Short mmCIF file of C-alpha atoms in Angstrom, two decimals:
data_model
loop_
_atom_site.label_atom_id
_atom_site.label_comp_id
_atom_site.label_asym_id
_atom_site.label_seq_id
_atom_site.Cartn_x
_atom_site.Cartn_y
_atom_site.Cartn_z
CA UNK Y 1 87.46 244.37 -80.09
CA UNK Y 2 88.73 241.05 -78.87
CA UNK Y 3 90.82 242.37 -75.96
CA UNK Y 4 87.59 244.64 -75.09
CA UNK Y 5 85.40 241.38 -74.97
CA UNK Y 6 88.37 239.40 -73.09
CA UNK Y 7 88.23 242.16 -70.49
CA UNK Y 8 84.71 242.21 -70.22
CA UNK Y 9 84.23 238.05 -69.70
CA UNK Y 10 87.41 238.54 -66.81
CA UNK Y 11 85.39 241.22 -64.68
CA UNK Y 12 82.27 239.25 -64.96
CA UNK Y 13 83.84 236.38 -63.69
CA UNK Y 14 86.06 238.32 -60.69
CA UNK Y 15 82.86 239.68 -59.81
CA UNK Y 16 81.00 236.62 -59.86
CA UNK Y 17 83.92 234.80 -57.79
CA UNK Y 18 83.95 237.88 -55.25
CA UNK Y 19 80.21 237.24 -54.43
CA UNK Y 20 80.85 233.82 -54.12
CA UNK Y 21 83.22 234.29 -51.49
CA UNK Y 22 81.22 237.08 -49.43
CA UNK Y 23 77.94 234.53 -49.49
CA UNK Y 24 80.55 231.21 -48.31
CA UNK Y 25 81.81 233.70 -45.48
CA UNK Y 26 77.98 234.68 -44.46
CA UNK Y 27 77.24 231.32 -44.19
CA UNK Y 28 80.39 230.34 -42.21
CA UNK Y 29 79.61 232.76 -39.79
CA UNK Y 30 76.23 231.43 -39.51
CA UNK Y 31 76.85 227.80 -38.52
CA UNK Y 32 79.45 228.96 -36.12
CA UNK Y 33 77.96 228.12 -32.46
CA UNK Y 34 77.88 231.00 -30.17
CA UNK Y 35 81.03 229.98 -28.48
CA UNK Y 36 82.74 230.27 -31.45
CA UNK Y 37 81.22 233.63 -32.08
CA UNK Y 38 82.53 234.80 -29.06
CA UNK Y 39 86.12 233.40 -29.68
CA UNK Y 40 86.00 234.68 -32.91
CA UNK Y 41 85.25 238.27 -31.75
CA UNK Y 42 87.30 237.94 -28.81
CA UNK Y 43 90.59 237.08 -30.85
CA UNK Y 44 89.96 239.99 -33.09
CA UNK Y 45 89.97 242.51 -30.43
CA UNK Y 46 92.98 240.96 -28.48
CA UNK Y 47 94.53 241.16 -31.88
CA UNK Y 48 92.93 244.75 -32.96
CA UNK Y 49 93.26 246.40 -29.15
CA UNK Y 50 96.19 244.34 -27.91
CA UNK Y 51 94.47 243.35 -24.90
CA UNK Y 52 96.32 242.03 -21.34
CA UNK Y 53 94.98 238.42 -19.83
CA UNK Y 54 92.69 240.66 -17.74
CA UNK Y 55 91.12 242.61 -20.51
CA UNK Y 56 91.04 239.26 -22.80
CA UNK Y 57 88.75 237.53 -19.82
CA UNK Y 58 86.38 240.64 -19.09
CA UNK Y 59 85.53 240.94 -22.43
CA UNK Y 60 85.18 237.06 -23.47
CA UNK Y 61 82.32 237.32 -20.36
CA UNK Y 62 81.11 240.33 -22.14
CA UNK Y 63 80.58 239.31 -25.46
CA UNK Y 64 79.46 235.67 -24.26
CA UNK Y 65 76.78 237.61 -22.63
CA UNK Y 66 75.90 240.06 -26.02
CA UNK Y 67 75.78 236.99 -28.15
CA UNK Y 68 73.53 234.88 -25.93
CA UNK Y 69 71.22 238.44 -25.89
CA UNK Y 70 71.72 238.23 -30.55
CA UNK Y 71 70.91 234.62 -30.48
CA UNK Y 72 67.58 235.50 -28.35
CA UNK Y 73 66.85 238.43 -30.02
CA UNK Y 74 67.95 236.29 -33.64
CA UNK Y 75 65.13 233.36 -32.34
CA UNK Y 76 62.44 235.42 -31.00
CA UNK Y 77 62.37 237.62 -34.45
CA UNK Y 78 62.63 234.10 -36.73
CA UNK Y 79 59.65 232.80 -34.64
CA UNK Y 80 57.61 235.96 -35.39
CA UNK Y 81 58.35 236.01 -39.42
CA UNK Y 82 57.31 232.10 -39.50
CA UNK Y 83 53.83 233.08 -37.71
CA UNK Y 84 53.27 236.17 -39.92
CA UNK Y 85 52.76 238.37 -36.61
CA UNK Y 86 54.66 241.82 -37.36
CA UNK Y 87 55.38 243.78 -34.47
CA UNK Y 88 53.35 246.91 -33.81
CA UNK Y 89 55.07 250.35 -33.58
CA UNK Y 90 55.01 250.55 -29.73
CA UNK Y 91 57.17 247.32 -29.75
CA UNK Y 92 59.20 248.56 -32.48
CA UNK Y 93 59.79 251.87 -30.26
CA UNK Y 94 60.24 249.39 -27.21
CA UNK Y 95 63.11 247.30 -29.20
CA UNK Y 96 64.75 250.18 -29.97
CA UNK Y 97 64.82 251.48 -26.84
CA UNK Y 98 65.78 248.53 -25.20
CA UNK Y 99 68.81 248.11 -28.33
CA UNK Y 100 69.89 251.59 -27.22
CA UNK Y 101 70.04 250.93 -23.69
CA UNK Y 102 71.86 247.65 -24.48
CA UNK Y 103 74.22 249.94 -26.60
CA UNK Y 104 74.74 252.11 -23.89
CA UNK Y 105 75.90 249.93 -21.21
CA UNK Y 106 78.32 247.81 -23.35
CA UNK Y 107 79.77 251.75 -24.04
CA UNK Y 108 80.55 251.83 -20.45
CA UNK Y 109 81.65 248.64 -19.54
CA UNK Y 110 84.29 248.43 -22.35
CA UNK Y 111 85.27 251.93 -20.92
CA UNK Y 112 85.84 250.19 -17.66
CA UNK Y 113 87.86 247.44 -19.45
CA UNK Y 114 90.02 249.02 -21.89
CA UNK Y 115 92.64 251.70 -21.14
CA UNK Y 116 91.46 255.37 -22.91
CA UNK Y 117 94.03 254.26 -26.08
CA UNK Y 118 92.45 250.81 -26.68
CA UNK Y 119 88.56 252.61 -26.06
CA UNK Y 120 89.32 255.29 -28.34
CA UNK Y 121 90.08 252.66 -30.82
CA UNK Y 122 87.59 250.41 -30.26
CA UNK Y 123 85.24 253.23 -30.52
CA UNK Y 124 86.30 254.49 -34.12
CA UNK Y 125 85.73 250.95 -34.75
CA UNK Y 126 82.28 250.92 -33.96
CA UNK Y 127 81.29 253.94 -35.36
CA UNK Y 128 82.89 252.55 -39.13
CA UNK Y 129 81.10 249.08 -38.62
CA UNK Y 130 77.69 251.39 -37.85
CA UNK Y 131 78.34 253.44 -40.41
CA UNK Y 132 78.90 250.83 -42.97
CA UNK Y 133 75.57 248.84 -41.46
CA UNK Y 134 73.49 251.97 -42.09
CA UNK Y 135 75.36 252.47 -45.93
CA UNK Y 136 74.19 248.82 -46.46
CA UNK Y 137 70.54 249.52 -45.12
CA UNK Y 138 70.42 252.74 -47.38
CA UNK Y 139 71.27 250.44 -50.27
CA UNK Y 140 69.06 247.87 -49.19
CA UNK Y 141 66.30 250.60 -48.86
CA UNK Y 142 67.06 251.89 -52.01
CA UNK Y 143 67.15 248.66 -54.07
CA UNK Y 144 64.03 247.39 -52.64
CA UNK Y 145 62.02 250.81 -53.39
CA UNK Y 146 63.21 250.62 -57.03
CA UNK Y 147 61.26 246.63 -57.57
CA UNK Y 148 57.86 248.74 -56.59
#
């Protein structure tokens, strides 16, 4: 009975320590400036894709450019939530659109950039990080439907 309760206390506290470390990471990445963002994400795909000096500088323009577009898209929806104004469907339709669009053309330029092995890769990439954002927005969904 002992060992069971010993067990027990030791999960409990792994678990706690595990969530401690996922929050300390969210909030790391959230003071980093956008420059660092875009080092950040640029050293990871040199590392990931093994990128040349060519491919390292087209995409550091790249994602400079995507992260400026988050940090706009990051302030513009923060401004809305502190004035209570929530977005009617038509601009909910329109942000979608526009997020697909913007999905579309950083498809094809990173098809431009990378050689069919490194695209191929970065691709399966993107399709695990999407699927994992959609797992986490299913469980999200799902927790905040059982609170009602």
């Amino acid at each position: 009975m002992k060992k069971l309760l010993v067990a027990a206390l030791l999960v409990v506290g792994m678990t706690t320590f595990a969530q401690e470390d996922v929050k300390q990471v969210k909030e790391q990445k959230e003071q980093m400036t956008p420059e660092q963002k875009v080092e950040s994400q640029v050293k990871r795909m040199t590392k990931d894709l093994s990128l040349n000096e060519k491919q390292v500088q087209d995409i550091r323009a790249l994602v400079a450019k995507e992260v400026s577009k988050r940090e706009a898209n990051k302030a513009e929806m923060e401004a809305r939530k502190a004035s209570g104004n929530k977005p009617s469907k038509e601009e909910m339709q329109a942000r979608k659109a526009k997020s697909q669009e913007d999905e579309l053309s950083m498809d094809a330029n990173m098809k431009k950039i990378l050689n069919p092995e490194q695209y191929a890769k970065w691709n399966q990439k993107m399709q695990e990080r999407k699927e994992k954002m959609e797992a986490k927005k299913a469980e999200k969904m799902k927790g905040s439907s059982e609170e009602k």
